[in-house]
GROMACS .gro file of C-alpha atoms in nm:
model
  366
    1MET     CA    1 -15.812  20.742   7.227
    2VAL     CA    2 -16.160  20.835   7.084
    3LYS     CA    3 -16.270  20.817   6.735
    4PHE     CA    4 -16.527  21.041   6.580
    5SER     CA    5 -16.604  20.933   6.235
    6ALA     CA    6 -16.297  21.042   6.027
    7TYR     CA    7 -16.136  21.205   6.304
    8SER     CA    8 -15.967  21.053   6.603
    9LEU     CA    9 -15.906  21.226   6.939
   10MET     CA   10 -15.612  21.087   7.111
   11ILE     CA   11 -15.519  21.132   7.460
   12SER     CA   12 -15.180  21.011   7.482
   13SER     CA   13 -15.147  20.683   7.682
   14PHE     CA   14 -14.803  20.573   7.604
   15THR     CA   15 -14.657  20.357   7.848
   16PRO     CA   16 -14.297  20.277   7.967
   17PHE     CA   17 -14.218  19.930   8.095
   18HIS     CA   18 -14.026  19.937   8.395
   19SER     CA   19 -14.213  19.620   8.492
   20ILE     CA   20 -14.399  19.385   8.241
   21ILE     CA   21 -14.742  19.510   8.338
   22LEU     CA   22 -14.864  19.854   8.214
   23LYS     CA   23 -14.872  20.083   8.479
   24THR     CA   24 -14.793  20.451   8.415
   25PRO     CA   25 -14.901  20.671   8.126
   26ARG     CA   26 -14.646  20.821   7.900
   27ARG     CA   27 -14.670  21.170   7.749
   28PHE     CA   28 -14.622  21.355   7.444
   29SER     CA   29 -14.404  21.663   7.417
   30ARG     CA   30 -14.523  21.993   7.256
   31ASN     CA   31 -14.323  22.150   6.976
   32ILE     CA   32 -14.056  21.885   6.942
   33PRO     CA   33 -13.790  21.999   6.711
   34PHE     CA   34 -13.666  21.707   6.464
   35ASN     CA   35 -13.365  21.692   6.244
   36HIS     CA   36 -13.261  21.413   6.012
   37SER     CA   37 -13.015  21.199   6.179
   38THR     CA   38 -13.097  20.982   6.476
   39LYS     CA   39 -12.842  21.145   6.708
   40SER     CA   40 -12.931  21.482   6.631
   41ARG     CA   41 -13.317  21.427   6.631
   42VAL     CA   42 -13.281  21.256   7.004
   43ALA     CA   43 -13.033  21.534   7.120
   44SER     CA   44 -13.248  21.828   6.996
   45TYR     CA   45 -13.553  21.661   7.159
   46TYR     CA   46 -13.385  21.654   7.500
   47GLN     CA   47 -13.262  22.012   7.469
   48ASN     CA   48 -13.619  22.131   7.419
   49VAL     CA   49 -13.768  21.912   7.693
   50GLU     CA   50 -13.561  22.092   7.952
   51LEU     CA   51 -13.774  22.400   7.868
   52HIS     CA   52 -14.097  22.200   7.952
   53THR     CA   53 -14.008  22.006   8.280
   54GLU     CA   54 -14.306  22.131   8.467
   55ASP     CA   55 -14.584  22.063   8.221
   56MET     CA   56 -14.391  21.739   8.084
   57MET     CA   57 -14.406  21.572   8.420
   58GLY     CA   58 -14.096  21.355   8.384
   59ALA     CA   59 -14.093  21.321   7.984
   60SER     CA   60 -13.744  21.400   7.966
   61ARG     CA   61 -13.679  21.035   8.049
   62TYR     CA   62 -13.802  20.916   7.731
   63LEU     CA   63 -13.705  20.922   7.373
   64PRO     CA   64 -13.901  21.127   7.121
   65PRO     CA   65 -14.198  20.969   6.932
   66LEU     CA   66 -13.998  20.900   6.616
   67PHE     CA   67 -14.169  20.568   6.575
   68SER     CA   68 -14.532  20.479   6.730
   69VAL     CA   69 -14.771  20.195   6.695
   70ALA     CA   70 -15.122  20.301   6.585
   71PRO     CA   71 -15.426  20.258   6.814
   72MET     CA   72 -15.620  19.968   6.663
   73MET     CA   73 -15.938  19.860   6.811
   74GLU     CA   74 -15.920  19.494   6.939
   75TRP     CA   75 -15.559  19.490   6.845
   76THR     CA   76 -15.344  19.711   7.042
   77ASP     CA   77 -15.476  19.580   7.390
   78ASN     CA   78 -15.279  19.542   7.692
   79HIS     CA   79 -15.151  19.195   7.594
   80TYR     CA   80 -15.009  19.345   7.266
   81ARG     CA   81 -14.849  19.640   7.413
   82THR     CA   82 -14.686  19.393   7.656
   83LEU     CA   83 -14.534  19.197   7.395
   84ALA     CA   84 -14.442  19.512   7.193
   85ARG     CA   85 -14.273  19.675   7.487
   86LEU     CA   86 -14.078  19.341   7.549
   87ILE     CA   87 -13.943  19.355   7.183
   88SER     CA   88 -13.886  19.754   7.180
   89LYS     CA   89 -13.797  19.963   7.445
   90HIS     CA   90 -13.853  20.282   7.258
   91ALA     CA   91 -14.138  20.259   7.018
   92TRP     CA   92 -14.437  20.468   7.144
   93LEU     CA   93 -14.755  20.256   7.221
   94TYR     CA   94 -15.100  20.354   7.223
   95THR     CA   95 -15.400  20.200   7.386
   96GLU     CA   96 -15.700  20.088   7.183
   97MET     CA   97 -15.932  20.319   7.010
   98LEU     CA   98 -16.279  20.375   7.179
   99ALA     CA   99 -16.542  20.444   6.935
  100ALA     CA  100 -16.788  20.732   7.004
  101GLU     CA  101 -17.098  20.777   6.816
  102THR     CA  102 -17.041  20.882   6.452
  103ILE     CA  103 -17.087  21.269   6.430
  104VAL     CA  104 -17.302  21.353   6.129
  105TYR     CA  105 -17.137  21.609   5.914
  106GLN     CA  106 -17.227  21.970   5.980
  107GLN     CA  107 -17.145  22.285   5.764
  108GLY     CA  108 -16.822  22.427   5.906
  109ASN     CA  109 -16.767  22.142   6.165
  110LEU     CA  110 -16.585  22.292   6.446
  111PHE     CA  111 -16.686  22.031   6.670
  112VAL     CA  112 -16.339  21.855   6.686
  113GLY     CA  113 -16.154  22.191   6.807
  114GLU     CA  114 -16.428  22.250   7.068
  115ALA     CA  115 -16.401  21.875   7.191
  116MET     CA  116 -16.039  21.894   7.209
  117SER     CA  117 -16.066  22.215   7.421
  118VAL     CA  118 -16.290  22.045   7.668
  119ILE     CA  119 -16.083  21.727   7.678
  120ALA     CA  120 -15.769  21.916   7.729
  121ALA     CA  121 -15.943  22.106   8.019
  122ASN     CA  122 -16.015  21.801   8.198
  123THR     CA  123 -15.699  21.590   8.169
  124ASN     CA  124 -15.345  21.650   8.266
  125VAL     CA  125 -15.184  21.485   7.965
  126PRO     CA  126 -15.133  21.651   7.629
  127VAL     CA  127 -15.381  21.569   7.375
  128SER     CA  128 -15.354  21.501   6.989
  129VAL     CA  129 -15.573  21.463   6.687
  130LYS     CA  130 -15.543  21.185   6.430
  131CYS     CA  131 -15.720  21.241   6.105
  132ARG     CA  132 -15.718  21.155   5.741
  133ILE     CA  133 -15.631  21.430   5.495
  134GLY     CA  134 -15.994  21.463   5.359
  135VAL     CA  135 -16.360  21.303   5.375
  136ASP     CA  136 -16.541  21.209   5.053
  137ASP     CA  137 -16.525  21.520   4.839
  138HIS     CA  138 -16.396  21.730   5.097
  139ASP     CA  139 -16.029  21.649   5.002
  140SER     CA  140 -15.848  21.954   4.907
  141TYR     CA  141 -15.524  22.054   5.064
  142ASN     CA  142 -15.684  22.385   5.177
  143GLU     CA  143 -15.976  22.204   5.361
  144LEU     CA  144 -15.723  22.010   5.542
  145CYS     CA  145 -15.527  22.327   5.651
  146ASP     CA  146 -15.873  22.491   5.739
  147PHE     CA  147 -15.927  22.182   5.982
  148ILE     CA  148 -15.582  22.198   6.131
  149TYR     CA  149 -15.590  22.594   6.173
  150LYS     CA  150 -15.923  22.574   6.343
  151VAL     CA  151 -15.842  22.295   6.577
  152SER     CA  152 -15.503  22.429   6.676
  153SER     CA  153 -15.672  22.767   6.727
  154LEU     CA  154 -15.972  22.643   6.937
  155SER     CA  155 -15.765  22.417   7.150
  156PRO     CA  156 -15.421  22.361   7.304
  157THR     CA  157 -15.368  22.073   7.030
  158ARG     CA  158 -15.023  22.095   6.909
  159HIS     CA  159 -14.977  21.747   6.786
  160PHE     CA  160 -15.152  21.598   6.482
  161ILE     CA  161 -15.128  21.247   6.340
  162ILE     CA  162 -15.191  21.257   5.961
  163HIS     CA  163 -15.327  20.947   5.766
  164SER     CA  164 -15.205  21.027   5.419
  165ARG     CA  165 -15.538  20.885   5.254
  166LYS     CA  166 -15.887  21.049   5.261
  167ALA     CA  167 -16.183  20.869   5.397
  168LEU     CA  168 -16.477  20.747   5.178
  169LEU     CA  169 -16.750  20.719   5.425
  170ASN     CA  170 -17.033  20.558   5.180
  171GLY     CA  171 -17.021  20.223   5.006
  172ILE     CA  172 -16.658  20.101   5.105
  173SER     CA  173 -16.534  19.879   5.376
  174PRO     CA  174 -16.281  19.983   5.644
  175ALA     CA  175 -16.031  19.753   5.465
  176ASP     CA  176 -16.092  19.907   5.131
  177ASN     CA  177 -16.056  20.240   5.296
  178ARG     CA  178 -15.710  20.151   5.405
  179ARG     CA  179 -15.617  20.061   5.036
  180ILE     CA  180 -15.818  20.228   4.767
  181PRO     CA  181 -15.796  20.590   4.833
  182PRO     CA  182 -15.457  20.702   4.711
  183LEU     CA  183 -15.164  20.817   4.937
  184LYS     CA  184 -15.071  21.190   4.926
  185TYR     CA  185 -14.777  21.209   5.130
  186GLU     CA  186 -14.723  21.555   4.974
  187PHE     CA  187 -15.003  21.677   5.185
  188TYR     CA  188 -14.829  21.582   5.493
  189TYR     CA  189 -14.495  21.757   5.417
  190ALA     CA  190 -14.669  22.063   5.303
  191LEU     CA  191 -14.833  22.082   5.663
  192LEU     CA  192 -14.475  22.075   5.798
  193ARG     CA  193 -14.392  22.374   5.562
  194ASP     CA  194 -14.726  22.562   5.656
  195PHE     CA  195 -14.751  22.507   6.023
  196PRO     CA  196 -14.397  22.519   6.174
  197ASP     CA  197 -14.536  22.562   6.512
  198LEU     CA  198 -14.709  22.221   6.526
  199THR     CA  199 -14.580  21.877   6.552
  200PHE     CA  200 -14.694  21.626   6.282
  201THR     CA  201 -14.669  21.243   6.266
  202ILE     CA  202 -14.707  21.066   5.933
  203ASN     CA  203 -14.935  20.747   5.895
  204GLY     CA  204 -15.037  20.535   5.611
  205GLY     CA  205 -14.870  20.294   5.374
  206ILE     CA  206 -14.560  20.280   5.597
  207ASN     CA  207 -14.481  19.907   5.657
  208SER     CA  208 -14.122  19.876   5.796
  209VAL     CA  209 -13.853  20.066   5.985
  210VAL     CA  210 -13.672  20.120   5.646
  211GLU     CA  211 -13.977  20.309   5.520
  212ALA     CA  212 -13.999  20.487   5.842
  213ASN     CA  213 -13.643  20.620   5.823
  214ALA     CA  214 -13.710  20.710   5.476
  215ALA     CA  215 -14.001  20.945   5.601
  216LEU     CA  216 -13.770  21.064   5.879
  217ARG     CA  217 -13.488  21.170   5.652
  218GLU     CA  218 -13.719  21.379   5.445
  219GLY     CA  219 -13.804  21.579   5.754
  220ALA     CA  220 -14.111  21.396   5.919
  221HIS     CA  221 -14.144  21.468   6.280
  222GLY     CA  222 -14.252  21.111   6.362
  223VAL     CA  223 -14.396  20.809   6.174
  224MET     CA  224 -14.695  20.588   6.300
  225VAL     CA  225 -14.718  20.236   6.187
  226GLY     CA  226 -15.027  20.026   6.214
  227ARG     CA  227 -15.081  19.658   6.103
  228ALA     CA  228 -14.723  19.593   6.011
  229ALA     CA  229 -14.637  19.637   6.360
  230TYR     CA  230 -14.890  19.377   6.469
  231HIS     CA  231 -14.876  19.136   6.193
  232TYR     CA  232 -14.472  19.129   6.185
  233PRO     CA  233 -14.369  19.236   6.525
  234TRP     CA  234 -14.026  19.069   6.519
  235GLN     CA  235 -13.939  19.214   6.190
  236THR     CA  236 -14.078  19.552   6.246
  237LEU     CA  237 -14.043  19.635   6.628
  238GLY     CA  238 -13.737  19.433   6.649
  239HIS     CA  239 -13.545  19.687   6.437
  240VAL     CA  240 -13.694  20.015   6.596
  241ASP     CA  241 -13.446  20.066   6.882
  242THR     CA  242 -13.162  20.002   6.664
  243ALA     CA  243 -13.261  20.142   6.332
  244ILE     CA  244 -13.480  20.432   6.430
  245TYR     CA  245 -13.311  20.548   6.772
  246GLY     CA  246 -12.957  20.431   6.719
  247ALA     CA  247 -12.956  20.229   7.040
  248PRO     CA  248 -12.736  19.923   7.071
  249SER     CA  249 -12.902  19.591   7.025
  250SER     CA  250 -13.038  19.440   7.340
  251GLY     CA  251 -12.971  19.090   7.199
  252ILE     CA  252 -13.283  18.962   7.336
  253THR     CA  253 -13.413  18.632   7.192
  254ARG     CA  254 -13.779  18.501   7.119
  255ARG     CA  255 -13.717  18.236   7.385
  256GLU     CA  256 -13.626  18.520   7.649
  257ILE     CA  257 -13.927  18.720   7.536
  258LEU     CA  258 -14.149  18.442   7.579
  259GLN     CA  259 -14.032  18.340   7.918
  260ARG     CA  260 -14.108  18.716   8.025
  261TYR     CA  261 -14.455  18.707   7.842
  262GLN     CA  262 -14.532  18.367   8.046
  263GLU     CA  263 -14.482  18.556   8.378
  264TYR     CA  264 -14.715  18.841   8.268
  265GLY     CA  265 -14.964  18.602   8.104
  266ASP     CA  266 -15.010  18.368   8.398
  267SER     CA  267 -15.050  18.675   8.630
  268VAL     CA  268 -15.347  18.809   8.424
  269LEU     CA  269 -15.518  18.498   8.306
  270GLY     CA  270 -15.885  18.525   8.457
  271LYS     CA  271 -15.842  18.817   8.675
  272ASP     CA  272 -16.139  18.971   8.525
  273GLY     CA  273 -16.369  18.701   8.636
  274ASN     CA  274 -16.563  18.450   8.434
  275ASN     CA  275 -16.231  18.302   8.289
  276ARG     CA  276 -16.144  18.618   8.126
  277PRO     CA  277 -15.884  18.706   7.981
  278ASN     CA  278 -15.842  18.336   7.880
  279ILE     CA  279 -15.539  18.158   7.718
  280ARG     CA  280 -15.673  18.246   7.342
  281GLU     CA  281 -15.708  18.624   7.447
  282VAL     CA  282 -15.351  18.637   7.624
  283ALA     CA  283 -15.176  18.439   7.362
  284LYS     CA  284 -15.336  18.620   7.049
  285PRO     CA  285 -15.056  18.873   6.986
  286LEU     CA  286 -14.797  18.595   6.988
  287LEU     CA  287 -14.936  18.415   6.684
  288ASN     CA  288 -14.732  18.641   6.445
  289LEU     CA  289 -14.408  18.644   6.633
  290PHE     CA  290 -14.267  18.353   6.402
  291TYR     CA  291 -14.405  18.490   6.065
  292SER     CA  292 -14.191  18.330   5.796
  293GLU     CA  293 -14.003  18.133   6.009
  294PRO     CA  294 -13.950  17.748   5.991
  295GLY     CA  295 -14.222  17.583   6.208
  296ASN     CA  296 -14.454  17.883   6.191
  297GLY     CA  297 -14.739  17.679   6.040
  298LEU     CA  298 -14.728  17.393   6.281
  299TRP     CA  299 -14.688  17.647   6.576
  300LYS     CA  300 -15.018  17.795   6.479
  301ARG     CA  301 -15.180  17.452   6.439
  302LYS     CA  302 -15.055  17.339   6.787
  303ALA     CA  303 -15.173  17.676   6.933
  304ASP     CA  304 -15.546  17.628   6.803
  305SER     CA  305 -15.535  17.287   6.975
  306ALA     CA  306 -15.378  17.416   7.294
  307PHE     CA  307 -15.648  17.698   7.306
  308MET     CA  308 -15.908  17.418   7.363
  309HIS     CA  309 -15.762  17.296   7.702
  310CYS     CA  310 -15.457  17.462   7.844
  311LYS     CA  311 -15.522  17.672   8.160
  312THR     CA  312 -15.174  17.845   8.195
  313MET     CA  313 -14.938  18.013   7.960
  314LYS     CA  314 -14.662  17.781   8.093
  315SER     CA  315 -14.863  17.466   7.964
  316PHE     CA  316 -14.945  17.650   7.655
  317PHE     CA  317 -14.580  17.700   7.559
  318GLU     CA  318 -14.489  17.364   7.671
  319GLU     CA  319 -14.742  17.214   7.421
  320THR     CA  320 -14.655  17.436   7.117
  321LEU     CA  321 -14.290  17.557   7.125
  322VAL     CA  322 -14.176  17.215   7.030
  323ALA     CA  323 -14.264  17.330   6.674
  324ILE     CA  324 -14.014  17.611   6.652
  325PRO     CA  325 -13.647  17.512   6.583
  326ASP     CA  326 -13.382  17.631   6.866
  327SER     CA  327 -13.213  17.822   6.591
  328VAL     CA  328 -13.525  18.056   6.552
  329LEU     CA  329 -13.598  18.061   6.922
  330ASP     CA  330 -13.242  18.177   7.017
  331ALA     CA  331 -13.178  18.403   6.728
  332PRO     CA  332 -13.100  18.751   6.872
  333ILE     CA  333 -13.337  19.049   6.798
  334ALA     CA  334 -13.256  19.284   6.504
  335GLY     CA  335 -13.069  19.020   6.307
  336GLY     CA  336 -13.067  19.053   5.927
  337VAL     CA  337 -13.139  19.344   5.718
  338PRO     CA  338 -13.488  19.498   5.754
  339SER     CA  339 -13.662  19.517   5.407
  340GLY     CA  340 -13.868  19.819   5.268
  341ARG     CA  341 -13.871  20.073   5.002
  342GLU     CA  342 -13.600  20.320   5.051
  343ASP     CA  343 -13.767  20.533   4.766
  344LEU     CA  344 -14.106  20.556   4.925
  345PHE     CA  345 -14.086  20.950   4.969
  346ALA     CA  346 -13.842  21.034   4.686
  347ASN     CA  347 -13.903  21.366   4.529
  348VAL     CA  348 -14.212  21.414   4.761
  349HIS     CA  349 -14.105  21.774   4.807
  350ASP     CA  350 -14.127  21.855   4.428
  351PHE     CA  351 -14.507  21.783   4.465
  352LEU     CA  352 -14.605  22.002   4.724
  353PRO     CA  353 -14.927  22.196   4.707
  354PRO     CA  354 -14.924  22.574   4.704
  355GLN     CA  355 -14.859  22.741   5.040
  356TYR     CA  356 -15.177  22.762   5.255
  357GLN     CA  357 -15.304  23.112   5.329
  358ALA     CA  358 -15.580  23.119   5.608
  359ARG     CA  359 -15.907  23.265   5.478
  360GLU     CA  360 -16.067  23.565   5.668
  361GLU     CA  361 -16.321  23.327   5.818
  362GLU     CA  362 -16.048  23.089   5.943
  363ALA     CA  363 -15.848  23.375   6.084
  364LEU     CA  364 -16.134  23.462   6.335
  365TYR     CA  365 -16.051  23.154   6.530
  366ALA     CA  366 -15.671  23.272   6.573
   0.00000   0.00000   0.00000
């Protein structure tokens, strides 16, 4: 996944876990139909996939991307994705972002469409674009539609991931860019109306499976969650398979997950040479696994100490997990009721902007 300023060009690198370690890339479907219930969403996906068996190269084995974890630089590395796959069998996972040189704004900027066309011509996997709904003062719904229209006309791109905030490029930090620009979910749902031949995933401000399901009930094709899936993996990813995909609970516990992660961790420690990756790097995604649980604070303090001298994941766990009660370690996944705002997308369809009509200059790209 390559990021250009406010736009991100994403070559899907979603990975099934037939083993603990990532091996085979997973692929997106094109023109996936989605309905509102979990069973009908999954069923309609499989009906559609049968028409695309050759170019999908086996994607019919996988459930649709109803829930995905955002590509986050220095966060969604191989270690995090290993943990995430142990928790959820069906969440879609992306490799980290790779930052390219920032592209200087140019009038009419067709650059993304041309870039996507070149990328698509040089890879055998479908490509997608992740973008904000606008940049600085270029934040009208029509300008967003012009961008979608041009990119989809100039390239084979049929999947867009829409972050429902605009980007402010001057004088604001990345953290503030995730908080200050207002969310405009109505822009996302208007895109579903105005580009029925494309697939759109919604992103931004969605922090739980409850809120993800609320978006899906209103017709979203898919939902992408970022930091919540990293900071609260058990509370978020732990409910994806059951609450989003309607699968039976695996019943796996955090003790069992850590036993499997230990095998993975000890197999990769130091494999890149110069003691990299080290214990701290491999164990980093685990530090949020016991968020809000009894013993969490002590577990983190013991982890900080263990990073200084432990050489294996086995010794790291032996030293740190004494802080966590057995009742926490052995509690099955998806226990309890997930929290979140059921009404996050209430009445969103009442606020859709006027229908987009491609201007003559945009129609030239069709």
